[in-house]
Amino acid sequence: FRVLRFLWRATYISILGGLVYGSYGIYLNRHPGEQAEPDPTKKTLVVLGTGWGSVSLLKKLDTENYNVVVISPRNYFLFTPLLPSCTTGTIEHRSIMEPIRNFLRHKKAAVKYYEAEATKIDYEKRIVYINDESEIKGATTTNEVKFDMLVVGVGAENATFGIPGVREHGCFLKEVSDAQRIRKRIMDCCETATFKDQSPEEIKRLLHMVVVGGGPTGVEFAGELQDFFENDLRKWIPEIANNFHVTLVEALPQVLPMFSKNLIDYTEQTFKEETIEIRTKTMVKNVTEKYIEAEYTDAAGVKQLDKIPYGLLVWATGNALRPVVKDLMSQIPAQKDSRRGLVVNEYLVVKGAENVWAIGDCAIANYAPTAQVASQEGAFLARLFNQMAKTDEIQEELSLLSEKQAVAANKELRDGIFGDIKELQKRLRRVKQMGPFEYSHQGSLAYIGSEKAVADISWFTGNLASGGQLTYLFWRSAYLSMCFSTRNRVLVIMDWMKSYVFGRDVSRE
Ligand code: FAD
Ligand code: NAI
């Protein structure tokens, strides 16, 4: 009985403690303290972008060591792994957005933020040219920002390979606005298909949802869309049940090429059960308003061009360079052979440019363009910059001590200073001993629909490949724990519960 009483009290106290701690955390979050003003004598560090790379850098950076300026057209961080869920309303987009202002307001020293796009980087003059691309324009819309150190973390844009019609008729899936557009179009297709006296061919076309690109973006979206149909659309709009159809088109022989063979097979099998059609070895060559033209090789080995009508086209064929990155590369002779991004050395310094670093999807460091890589690179740079600031501080102290030693009145004093110098030099060596960037791969995860996921996890010395519903629970908890803030976590959980209990919202907005 005494043990039970003890356990009860311990639980009670820990719950109470948790509540107090949580409330205090929320209070601190809502009431940020005073921030140190930027110090103009310090170096100006300009960070471009508010995505995975840049935000991870800003999170760990001691901002009091630099004058930090952040430039990005997006004044929030977006948790991209859950973006496919926003296309069907499983998760509301604001649940995976974190305002950059709130986050920067909690740094020790103030950080300047400009909502603007970097249009050009002059790495020799050390100037970034910026442009306000937002709807509301002030009297000034363009300007220049000088830097001593620059981090380019602008990500990538959508690859179209110059295929005609993609930009005009397809939807991408990279930003919040893309997810909103897709969500609206899904419902528009369904409602238009049920318009009075719509012809059978037109109904079929409108309800044909085509996804181009069998990488993780395309696969996750196709899975989410089929879930939406099975769990909600089919119930609320039964007229569309026989014609709603999802097709995934991929140029390579398989989808999800970065996953192990058994998980690729598992995904393809699951898609078959979900009635998602996969068309591999099929390369889209042209896009018109109502159909795509795709090339495939028939059984006789002859190339054929197929016209595939569609209502919704989602284009997910990977990344391409942003214009500002292309322009910077064209200025640097050492970058002239690179096609995929800014080539960096093992400390993420842009080759051929001094005091310019690149991270994430716009940098080429021999890793896949993923959030995992970008955030590890950002964290590495934060450590590097914190160390560099410490090094500068120690070097300043050292030169002061050397001056003092030179004018010291007697030997005893000189010896004392000599001891201090030795100690500082030892510290300097320790601080300078930072190794190069090393990526640690934690694994790959992807949702494939019907509450199933696939995971290739790095496990001690080997690799653990698993797929199914348990993996789906793991997928959910992993992404939940990776969400930017507690607020995001709470909102995502609430969205999951809401769509589970009430179903997804099928209004078109
Ligand atoms: P981003 O996160 O794209 O950020 C770029 C930033 O730069 C943005 O803030 C942008 O507004 C800003 N910017 C753009 N142009 C300019 C400019 N000219 N000047 C200044 N700023 C600019 N990876 C995973 O590891 N796991 C996943 O599960 C996963 N899921 C994904 C799901 C989807 C739908 C997508 C699209 C991607 C997913 N990724 C995932 C990939 C991951 O999102 C990217 O690799 C990651 O976002 C790259 O980070 P980044 O910082 O380089 O770029
Ligand atoms: P991707 O580059 O991984 O895949 C694009 C696919 O499109 C390729 O398989 C390519 O063969 C195919 N393709 C290209 N042109 C085509 C055409 N004309 N016709 C038909 N198919 C064509 O791109 P994705 O999925 O957008 O991912 C981009 C990056 O983001 C990747 O590095 C990926 O790993 C990462 N990511 C990771 C996720 C995860 O880990 N769950 C989720 C989403 C993205």
Coordinates of C-alpha atoms and ligand atoms in Angstrom, one line a residue:
F1 CA 0.0 0.0 0.0
R2 CA 2.9 2.4 0.9
V3 CA 4.6 1.6 -2.4
L4 CA 1.3 2.4 -4.3
R5 CA 1.0 5.6 -2.4
F6 CA 4.6 6.6 -3.1
L7 CA 4.0 5.8 -6.9
W8 CA 0.8 7.8 -6.9
R9 CA 2.5 10.8 -5.3
A10 CA 5.5 10.6 -7.6
T11 CA 3.2 10.5 -10.7
Y12 CA 1.2 13.4 -9.3
I13 CA 4.3 15.5 -8.7
S14 CA 5.8 14.7 -12.1
I15 CA 2.6 15.6 -13.9
L16 CA 2.3 18.9 -11.9
G17 CA 6.0 19.6 -12.5
G18 CA 5.5 18.9 -16.2
L19 CA 2.6 21.3 -16.3
V20 CA 4.4 24.0 -14.5
Y21 CA 7.5 23.6 -16.7
G22 CA 5.3 23.5 -19.9
S23 CA 3.4 26.6 -18.9
Y24 CA 6.7 28.4 -18.1
G25 CA 8.0 27.4 -21.5
I26 CA 4.8 28.8 -23.1
Y27 CA 5.1 32.0 -21.1
L28 CA 8.7 32.5 -22.1
N29 CA 7.8 31.9 -25.7
R30 CA 5.0 34.5 -25.6
H31 CA 7.2 37.0 -23.7
P32 CA 10.6 37.2 -25.2
G33 CA 13.2 39.2 -23.2
E34 CA 15.4 42.1 -24.2
Q35 CA 17.8 41.5 -27.1
A36 CA 21.3 43.0 -27.4
E37 CA 21.4 45.6 -30.2
P38 CA 23.6 44.7 -33.3
D39 CA 27.2 45.9 -32.8
P40 CA 28.5 47.7 -36.0
T41 CA 32.1 46.9 -35.0
K42 CA 31.4 43.2 -35.6
K43 CA 31.4 41.3 -38.9
T44 CA 28.2 41.3 -40.9
L45 CA 26.9 37.8 -41.6
V46 CA 24.2 37.6 -44.2
V47 CA 22.1 34.5 -44.4
L48 CA 20.0 33.9 -47.5
G49 CA 16.9 31.8 -47.1
T50 CA 14.7 30.6 -44.3
G51 CA 14.5 26.9 -45.1
W52 CA 16.0 23.8 -43.6
G53 CA 19.7 24.8 -44.0
S54 CA 19.5 28.5 -43.0
V55 CA 17.1 28.0 -40.0
S56 CA 19.2 25.1 -38.6
L57 CA 22.2 27.5 -38.8
L58 CA 20.3 30.3 -37.1
K59 CA 19.0 28.0 -34.4
K60 CA 22.5 27.2 -33.2
L61 CA 24.3 30.4 -34.0
D62 CA 25.5 32.7 -31.2
T63 CA 24.1 35.8 -32.8
E64 CA 25.9 38.1 -30.4
N65 CA 29.2 37.4 -32.2
Y66 CA 28.0 38.9 -35.5
N67 CA 25.7 41.4 -37.1
V68 CA 23.3 38.9 -38.5
V69 CA 21.0 39.8 -41.5
V70 CA 18.5 37.3 -42.9
I71 CA 17.1 37.7 -46.3
S72 CA 14.3 35.5 -47.7
P73 CA 11.0 36.0 -49.5
R74 CA 9.4 33.6 -47.1
N75 CA 9.0 34.9 -43.6
Y76 CA 8.4 31.4 -42.1
F77 CA 10.1 28.1 -41.9
L78 CA 8.2 25.3 -43.7
F79 CA 8.3 21.7 -42.5
T80 CA 8.4 20.1 -46.0
P81 CA 8.1 16.4 -45.0
L82 CA 4.4 17.0 -44.1
L83 CA 3.6 19.2 -47.1
P84 CA 2.0 16.3 -49.1
S85 CA -0.5 15.9 -46.3
C86 CA -1.6 19.6 -46.8
T87 CA -2.7 18.8 -50.4
T88 CA -5.7 16.8 -49.1
G89 CA -6.3 18.6 -45.8
T90 CA -5.0 15.8 -43.5
I91 CA -2.9 18.6 -42.1
E92 CA -3.6 22.3 -42.4
H93 CA -0.7 24.3 -43.8
R94 CA -0.3 26.7 -40.9
S95 CA 0.4 23.7 -38.6
I96 CA 3.7 23.1 -40.4
M97 CA 4.8 26.8 -40.7
E98 CA 6.8 28.6 -38.1
P99 CA 7.1 32.4 -38.3
I100 CA 10.7 33.4 -38.6
R101 CA 10.0 36.6 -36.6
N102 CA 9.0 34.6 -33.5
F103 CA 12.1 32.4 -33.8
L104 CA 14.6 35.3 -34.4
R105 CA 13.0 37.3 -31.5
H106 CA 14.3 34.7 -29.1
K107 CA 17.9 34.9 -30.1
K108 CA 20.3 36.6 -27.6
A109 CA 21.3 39.4 -30.0
A110 CA 18.9 41.0 -32.4
V111 CA 18.8 39.7 -36.0
K112 CA 17.7 41.9 -38.9
Y113 CA 15.2 40.2 -41.3
Y114 CA 14.3 41.5 -44.8
E115 CA 11.4 39.9 -46.6
A116 CA 13.0 40.0 -50.0
E117 CA 14.6 37.9 -52.7
A118 CA 18.3 38.0 -53.4
T119 CA 18.5 38.8 -57.1
K120 CA 22.2 39.0 -57.5
I121 CA 25.3 38.3 -55.4
D122 CA 28.5 40.2 -56.2
Y123 CA 31.0 38.1 -54.3
E124 CA 34.0 40.3 -55.1
K125 CA 32.4 43.6 -53.9
R126 CA 30.6 41.6 -51.1
I127 CA 27.2 42.9 -51.9
V128 CA 23.8 41.2 -52.1
Y129 CA 21.2 42.9 -54.3
I130 CA 17.7 42.4 -52.9
N131 CA 14.2 42.9 -54.2
D132 CA 10.8 43.1 -52.5
E133 CA 8.7 40.7 -54.5
S134 CA 5.6 40.8 -52.2
E135 CA 2.3 42.2 -53.3
I136 CA 2.5 45.4 -51.3
K137 CA 5.2 47.6 -52.5
G138 CA 6.7 50.5 -50.5
A139 CA 8.6 53.5 -52.0
T140 CA 11.8 51.4 -52.0
T141 CA 11.6 47.9 -53.5
T142 CA 15.3 47.2 -54.4
N143 CA 18.4 47.7 -52.3
E144 CA 21.9 46.4 -51.5
V145 CA 23.2 44.6 -48.4
K146 CA 26.9 44.5 -47.7
F147 CA 28.4 41.4 -46.1
D148 CA 31.7 40.3 -44.6
M149 CA 30.4 36.7 -44.6
L150 CA 27.6 35.2 -46.7
V151 CA 25.7 31.9 -46.4
V152 CA 23.7 30.9 -49.5
G153 CA 20.8 28.7 -48.4
V154 CA 18.2 29.5 -51.1
G155 CA 17.2 25.9 -51.9
A156 CA 16.2 24.9 -55.4
E157 CA 13.3 25.4 -57.7
N158 CA 11.3 22.8 -59.6
A159 CA 12.9 21.0 -62.5
T160 CA 10.9 20.9 -65.7
F161 CA 13.7 20.0 -68.1
G162 CA 12.3 22.6 -70.5
I163 CA 9.3 20.3 -71.3
P164 CA 6.7 22.5 -72.9
G165 CA 3.5 23.2 -71.0
V166 CA 4.6 22.0 -67.5
R167 CA 4.7 25.5 -65.9
E168 CA 1.4 26.6 -67.6
H169 CA -0.7 23.5 -66.8
G170 CA 1.0 21.5 -64.0
C171 CA 1.0 22.0 -60.3
F172 CA 4.3 21.7 -58.3
L173 CA 4.6 20.6 -54.7
K174 CA 7.3 22.6 -53.0
E175 CA 5.6 25.5 -51.2
V176 CA 2.5 26.1 -49.2
S177 CA 0.8 27.9 -52.2
D178 CA 1.4 24.8 -54.3
A179 CA -0.3 22.5 -51.7
Q180 CA -3.2 25.0 -51.5
R181 CA -3.5 25.1 -55.3
I182 CA -3.6 21.3 -55.6
R183 CA -6.2 21.0 -52.8
K184 CA -8.4 23.5 -54.7
R185 CA -7.9 21.7 -58.0
I186 CA -8.8 18.3 -56.7
M187 CA -12.1 19.6 -55.5
D188 CA -12.7 21.6 -58.6
C189 CA -12.1 18.5 -60.8
C190 CA -14.6 16.5 -58.6
E191 CA -17.3 19.2 -58.7
T192 CA -16.8 19.8 -62.4
A193 CA -17.0 16.1 -63.1
T194 CA -20.5 16.1 -61.5
F195 CA -21.7 19.1 -63.5
K196 CA -25.0 18.6 -65.2
D197 CA -24.8 16.5 -68.4
Q198 CA -21.0 16.2 -68.3
S199 CA -19.9 13.7 -71.0
P200 CA -18.5 10.3 -69.9
E201 CA -15.1 11.0 -71.5
E202 CA -14.9 14.4 -69.8
I203 CA -15.8 12.8 -66.4
K204 CA -13.1 10.3 -66.9
R205 CA -10.5 12.9 -67.9
L206 CA -11.4 15.3 -65.0
L207 CA -11.1 12.5 -62.5
H208 CA -7.8 11.3 -63.8
M209 CA -5.2 12.5 -61.3
V210 CA -1.7 12.2 -62.9
V211 CA 1.5 12.5 -60.9
V212 CA 4.8 12.8 -62.8
G213 CA 7.9 11.7 -61.0
G214 CA 8.3 8.6 -58.9
G215 CA 10.6 10.1 -56.4
P216 CA 9.4 10.4 -52.7
T217 CA 7.4 13.6 -53.5
G218 CA 5.4 11.9 -56.2
V219 CA 4.9 8.7 -54.3
E220 CA 3.9 10.4 -51.0
F221 CA 1.4 12.7 -52.8
A222 CA -0.1 9.8 -54.8
G223 CA -0.6 7.9 -51.5
E224 CA -2.2 10.8 -49.8
L225 CA -4.5 11.5 -52.7
Q226 CA -5.7 7.9 -52.9
D227 CA -6.4 8.0 -49.1
F228 CA -8.4 11.2 -49.5
F229 CA -10.5 9.4 -52.2
E230 CA -11.0 6.2 -50.2
N231 CA -11.7 7.8 -46.8
D232 CA -13.7 10.9 -47.8
L233 CA -14.4 11.8 -51.5
R234 CA -16.0 8.4 -52.2
K235 CA -18.4 8.9 -49.3
W236 CA -19.4 12.5 -49.9
I237 CA -19.5 12.4 -53.7
P238 CA -20.4 8.8 -54.6
E239 CA -21.0 9.7 -58.3
I240 CA -17.3 9.9 -58.8
A241 CA -16.4 6.5 -57.2
N242 CA -16.1 4.6 -60.5
N243 CA -14.0 7.1 -62.4
F244 CA -11.6 8.6 -59.8
H245 CA -8.2 7.2 -60.7
V246 CA -4.6 8.1 -59.7
T247 CA -1.6 7.4 -62.1
L248 CA 2.0 7.8 -61.3
V249 CA 4.3 8.2 -64.3
E250 CA 8.1 7.6 -63.9
A251 CA 10.8 7.6 -66.5
L252 CA 13.0 5.1 -64.7
P253 CA 12.2 1.3 -64.4
Q254 CA 11.2 1.8 -60.7
V255 CA 9.8 4.3 -58.2
L256 CA 11.7 5.5 -55.1
P257 CA 15.2 4.6 -56.5
M258 CA 16.9 5.7 -53.2
F259 CA 15.2 2.9 -51.2
S260 CA 16.2 -0.8 -51.0
K261 CA 14.9 -3.2 -53.6
N262 CA 12.4 -4.9 -51.2
L263 CA 10.9 -1.6 -50.2
I264 CA 10.5 -0.6 -53.8
D265 CA 8.7 -3.9 -54.5
Y266 CA 6.6 -3.4 -51.3
T267 CA 5.6 0.1 -52.5
E268 CA 4.7 -1.1 -55.9
Q269 CA 2.6 -3.9 -54.5
T270 CA 0.9 -1.5 -52.0
F271 CA 0.0 0.9 -54.9
K272 CA -1.4 -2.0 -56.8
E273 CA -3.7 -2.9 -53.9
E274 CA -4.6 0.8 -53.5
T275 CA -5.5 0.8 -57.3
I276 CA -2.9 3.5 -58.0
E277 CA -1.5 2.8 -61.5
I278 CA 2.2 3.0 -61.8
R279 CA 3.6 3.6 -65.3
T280 CA 7.4 3.2 -65.2
K281 CA 9.8 3.6 -68.1
T282 CA 7.5 6.3 -69.3
M283 CA 8.9 9.7 -70.0
V284 CA 6.6 12.7 -70.3
K285 CA 7.6 14.8 -73.3
N286 CA 4.9 17.4 -73.6
V287 CA 2.1 18.8 -71.6
T288 CA -1.1 20.4 -72.9
E289 CA -4.1 21.8 -71.0
K290 CA -6.0 18.5 -71.1
Y291 CA -3.5 15.7 -71.7
I292 CA 0.2 14.8 -71.4
E293 CA 2.2 13.1 -74.1
A294 CA 4.4 10.3 -72.7
E295 CA 7.0 8.1 -74.5
Y296 CA 7.3 4.5 -73.6
T297 CA 8.8 1.4 -75.3
D298 CA 6.3 -1.3 -76.3
A299 CA 6.7 -5.1 -76.1
A300 CA 8.3 -5.1 -79.6
G301 CA 10.9 -2.6 -78.5
V302 CA 9.4 0.2 -80.5
K303 CA 9.0 3.7 -79.0
Q304 CA 5.4 4.9 -78.7
L305 CA 3.9 8.2 -77.8
D306 CA 0.8 7.9 -75.6
K307 CA -1.7 10.7 -75.0
I308 CA -2.9 10.6 -71.4
P309 CA -5.8 12.9 -70.5
Y310 CA -5.9 14.4 -67.0
G311 CA -7.9 16.6 -64.7
L312 CA -5.1 17.3 -62.3
L313 CA -1.4 17.1 -63.1
V314 CA 1.2 17.2 -60.3
W315 CA 4.8 17.6 -61.5
A316 CA 7.4 16.3 -59.1
T317 CA 10.5 15.6 -61.1
G318 CA 13.2 17.0 -58.7
N319 CA 15.3 20.1 -58.4
A320 CA 16.8 22.8 -60.6
L321 CA 19.0 25.7 -59.9
R322 CA 17.6 29.1 -58.8
P323 CA 18.5 32.0 -61.1
V324 CA 20.5 33.8 -58.3
V325 CA 22.7 30.7 -57.8
K326 CA 23.1 30.2 -61.6
D327 CA 24.2 33.8 -61.8
L328 CA 26.7 33.5 -58.9
M329 CA 28.2 30.4 -60.5
S330 CA 28.7 32.2 -63.8
Q331 CA 30.8 34.8 -62.0
I332 CA 33.2 32.2 -60.4
P333 CA 35.6 30.5 -62.8
A334 CA 36.0 27.5 -60.3
Q335 CA 32.2 26.8 -60.7
K336 CA 32.0 26.8 -64.4
D337 CA 31.9 23.0 -64.8
S338 CA 29.2 22.5 -62.2
R339 CA 25.6 22.0 -63.5
R340 CA 23.7 21.1 -60.3
G341 CA 24.7 23.7 -57.8
L342 CA 27.5 25.6 -56.0
V343 CA 30.4 23.2 -55.5
V344 CA 31.7 23.5 -51.9
N345 CA 34.7 22.2 -50.1
E346 CA 34.6 20.1 -46.9
Y347 CA 34.0 23.2 -44.8
L348 CA 31.1 24.2 -47.1
V349 CA 33.0 27.1 -48.5
V350 CA 32.0 27.9 -52.1
K351 CA 34.9 26.9 -54.2
G352 CA 36.6 29.9 -55.8
A353 CA 34.9 32.5 -53.5
E354 CA 36.2 33.7 -50.2
N355 CA 33.9 34.1 -47.2
V356 CA 30.9 32.6 -49.0
W357 CA 29.4 29.4 -47.8
A358 CA 26.6 27.3 -49.4
I359 CA 24.2 24.8 -47.7
G360 CA 21.2 22.6 -48.6
D361 CA 19.7 22.0 -52.0
C362 CA 21.8 24.8 -53.7
A363 CA 25.1 23.3 -52.7
I364 CA 26.9 20.3 -54.1
A365 CA 28.6 18.3 -51.4
N366 CA 28.0 14.8 -52.8
Y367 CA 24.9 14.2 -50.7
A368 CA 21.2 13.9 -51.8
P369 CA 19.2 17.2 -51.7
T370 CA 17.3 16.4 -48.5
A371 CA 16.2 18.2 -45.3
Q372 CA 18.4 15.9 -43.3
V373 CA 21.6 17.0 -45.2
A374 CA 20.6 20.7 -45.2
S375 CA 19.9 20.8 -41.5
Q376 CA 23.2 19.0 -40.6
E377 CA 25.1 21.4 -42.9
G378 CA 23.4 24.4 -41.2
A379 CA 24.2 23.1 -37.7
F380 CA 27.9 22.5 -38.8
L381 CA 28.2 26.1 -40.1
A382 CA 26.8 27.4 -36.8
R383 CA 29.4 25.5 -34.9
L384 CA 32.1 26.7 -37.3
F385 CA 31.0 30.4 -37.0
N386 CA 30.8 30.2 -33.2
Q387 CA 34.3 28.7 -33.2
M388 CA 35.6 31.4 -35.6
A389 CA 34.2 34.1 -33.3
K390 CA 36.0 32.5 -30.3
T391 CA 39.2 32.3 -32.4
D392 CA 39.0 36.0 -33.2
E393 CA 38.4 36.8 -29.5
I394 CA 41.4 34.7 -28.4
Q395 CA 43.6 36.2 -31.1
E396 CA 42.7 39.7 -30.0
E397 CA 43.5 38.8 -26.4
L398 CA 46.8 37.3 -27.5
S399 CA 47.9 40.4 -29.3
L400 CA 47.0 42.5 -26.3
L401 CA 49.0 40.3 -24.0
S402 CA 52.0 40.4 -26.4
E403 CA 51.9 44.2 -26.3
K404 CA 51.7 44.1 -22.5
Q405 CA 54.6 41.6 -22.3
A406 CA 56.8 43.8 -24.5
V407 CA 56.4 46.8 -22.1
A408 CA 56.3 44.7 -18.8
A409 CA 58.5 46.3 -16.2
N410 CA 60.2 43.2 -14.7
K411 CA 60.9 39.6 -15.5
E412 CA 58.4 38.2 -13.0
L413 CA 55.6 40.1 -14.7
R414 CA 56.9 39.0 -18.2
D415 CA 56.9 35.4 -17.0
G416 CA 53.4 35.7 -15.7
I417 CA 52.2 37.1 -19.0
F418 CA 54.1 34.4 -20.9
G419 CA 52.2 31.7 -18.9
D420 CA 48.9 33.4 -19.9
I421 CA 49.9 33.5 -23.5
K422 CA 50.8 29.8 -23.5
E423 CA 47.4 29.0 -21.9
L424 CA 45.6 31.0 -24.6
Q425 CA 47.6 29.5 -27.4
K426 CA 46.6 26.0 -26.1
R427 CA 42.9 27.2 -26.1
L428 CA 43.3 28.6 -29.6
R429 CA 44.7 25.3 -30.9
R430 CA 41.8 23.4 -29.3
V431 CA 39.2 25.8 -30.8
K432 CA 40.8 25.7 -34.2
Q433 CA 40.7 21.9 -34.2
M434 CA 37.3 21.7 -35.8
G435 CA 37.1 18.9 -38.4
P436 CA 35.4 19.1 -41.8
F437 CA 31.7 18.5 -42.3
E438 CA 30.7 14.9 -42.1
Y439 CA 27.1 13.9 -42.9
S440 CA 25.5 11.2 -40.8
H441 CA 22.7 9.5 -42.6
Q442 CA 19.9 8.6 -40.3
G443 CA 17.8 6.9 -42.9
S444 CA 15.0 7.5 -45.4
L445 CA 11.3 7.5 -44.7
A446 CA 8.3 7.8 -47.0
Y447 CA 4.5 7.5 -46.6
I448 CA 2.9 5.3 -49.3
G449 CA -0.8 5.5 -48.4
S450 CA -3.3 3.2 -46.6
E451 CA -1.5 4.0 -43.3
K452 CA 1.6 2.3 -44.5
A453 CA 5.1 3.7 -44.8
V454 CA 8.6 2.5 -45.9
A455 CA 11.8 3.1 -44.0
D456 CA 15.4 2.5 -44.7
I457 CA 17.0 3.2 -41.3
S458 CA 20.8 3.2 -40.6
W459 CA 21.1 0.7 -37.7
F460 CA 24.5 0.4 -35.9
T461 CA 26.7 -1.1 -38.7
G462 CA 23.9 -2.0 -41.1
N463 CA 20.7 -1.0 -42.6
L464 CA 17.1 -1.8 -41.4
A465 CA 14.5 -1.9 -44.1
S466 CA 10.9 -2.1 -43.1
G467 CA 7.5 -1.3 -44.6
G468 CA 3.9 -1.4 -43.3
Q469 CA 1.6 -0.1 -40.6
L470 CA 4.1 -0.2 -37.8
T471 CA 6.6 1.7 -39.9
Y472 CA 3.8 4.2 -40.4
L473 CA 3.5 4.7 -36.7
F474 CA 7.3 5.2 -36.6
W475 CA 7.0 7.7 -39.6
R476 CA 4.4 9.7 -37.7
S477 CA 6.4 9.8 -34.4
A478 CA 9.6 10.6 -36.2
Y479 CA 8.1 13.5 -38.1
L480 CA 6.3 14.7 -35.1
S481 CA 9.5 14.8 -33.0
M482 CA 11.2 16.6 -35.9
C483 CA 8.6 19.4 -36.1
F484 CA 10.1 22.8 -35.5
S485 CA 8.3 23.8 -32.3
T486 CA 5.9 22.5 -29.6
R487 CA 3.2 24.6 -31.2
N488 CA 3.7 22.8 -34.5
R489 CA 3.6 19.4 -32.8
V490 CA 0.4 20.2 -31.0
L491 CA -1.3 21.6 -34.2
V492 CA -0.2 18.5 -36.2
I493 CA -1.6 16.1 -33.6
M494 CA -4.8 18.1 -33.5
D495 CA -5.1 18.0 -37.3
W496 CA -4.5 14.2 -37.4
M497 CA -7.2 13.7 -34.7
K498 CA -9.6 16.1 -36.5
S499 CA -9.3 14.3 -39.9
Y500 CA -9.5 10.9 -38.1
V501 CA -12.7 11.9 -36.2
F502 CA -14.5 14.2 -38.7
G503 CA -12.9 13.3 -42.0
R504 CA -11.1 15.7 -44.3
D505 CA -12.9 18.9 -45.4
V506 CA -14.1 18.6 -49.0
S507 CA -15.0 22.3 -49.5
R508 CA -13.2 24.0 -52.4
E509 CA -11.2 26.8 -51.1
Ligands
FAD1 P1 14.6 25.2 -48.6 O1 14.1 24.5 -47.4 O2 13.8 25.0 -49.9 O3 14.7 26.7 -48.3 C1 15.1 27.7 -49.2 C2 14.8 29.0 -48.7 O4 15.4 30.0 -49.5 C3 13.3 29.4 -48.6 O5 13.1 30.1 -47.4 C4 13.1 30.3 -49.8 O6 12.0 31.1 -49.6 C5 14.4 31.0 -49.8 N1 14.7 31.6 -51.1 C6 14.4 31.2 -52.3 N2 15.0 32.0 -53.2 C7 15.6 33.0 -52.6 C8 16.3 34.1 -53.0 N3 16.5 34.4 -54.2 N4 16.9 34.9 -52.0 C9 16.7 34.6 -50.7 N5 16.0 33.5 -50.3 C10 15.5 32.7 -51.2 N6 13.8 15.9 -47.2 C11 13.9 14.9 -46.2 O7 15.1 14.8 -45.8 N7 12.9 14.2 -45.7 C12 11.6 14.4 -46.1 O8 10.7 13.7 -45.7 C13 11.4 15.4 -47.1 N8 10.2 15.6 -47.6 C14 9.9 16.5 -48.6 C15 8.7 16.7 -49.1 C16 8.4 17.6 -50.1 C17 7.0 17.8 -50.6 C18 9.5 18.4 -50.6 C19 9.3 19.4 -51.7 C20 10.8 18.2 -50.1 C21 11.0 17.2 -49.1 N9 12.3 17.0 -48.6 C22 12.5 16.1 -47.7 C23 13.5 17.7 -49.2 C24 13.7 19.0 -48.3 O9 12.6 19.7 -48.2 C25 14.8 19.8 -49.0 O10 15.9 19.1 -49.2 C26 15.1 21.0 -48.0 O11 14.0 21.9 -47.9 C27 16.4 21.8 -48.5 O12 16.6 22.8 -47.6 P2 17.2 24.2 -48.1 O13 17.4 25.0 -46.9 O14 18.3 24.0 -49.0 O15 16.1 24.8 -49.0
NAI2 P1 13.5 13.1 -57.3 O1 14.6 13.7 -58.0 O2 13.8 12.3 -56.1 O3 12.6 12.2 -58.3 C1 12.1 12.7 -59.5 C2 11.7 11.6 -60.4 O4 11.1 12.1 -61.6 C3 13.0 10.7 -60.9 O5 12.8 9.4 -60.5 C4 13.0 10.9 -62.4 O6 13.3 9.8 -63.1 C5 11.5 11.3 -62.7 N1 11.4 12.1 -63.9 C6 12.1 13.1 -64.3 N2 11.7 13.6 -65.5 C7 10.6 12.9 -65.9 C8 9.8 12.9 -67.0 N3 9.8 13.8 -67.9 N4 8.8 11.9 -67.0 C9 8.6 11.0 -66.0 N5 9.4 11.0 -65.0 C10 10.4 11.9 -64.9 O7 12.5 14.3 -56.9 P2 11.5 14.6 -55.7 O8 10.7 13.4 -55.4 O9 10.9 15.8 -56.0 O10 12.5 14.8 -54.5 C11 13.5 15.8 -54.5 C12 14.5 15.6 -53.3 O11 13.7 15.8 -52.1 C13 15.1 14.3 -53.3 O12 16.4 14.4 -52.9 C14 14.3 13.5 -52.3 O13 15.1 12.5 -51.6 C15 13.9 14.6 -51.3 N6 12.6 14.2 -50.7 C16 12.6 13.3 -49.7 C17 11.5 12.8 -49.2 C18 11.5 11.8 -48.1 O14 12.6 11.5 -47.6 N7 10.4 11.3 -47.7 C19 10.1 13.3 -49.6 C20 10.2 14.2 -50.7 C21 11.4 14.7 -51.2

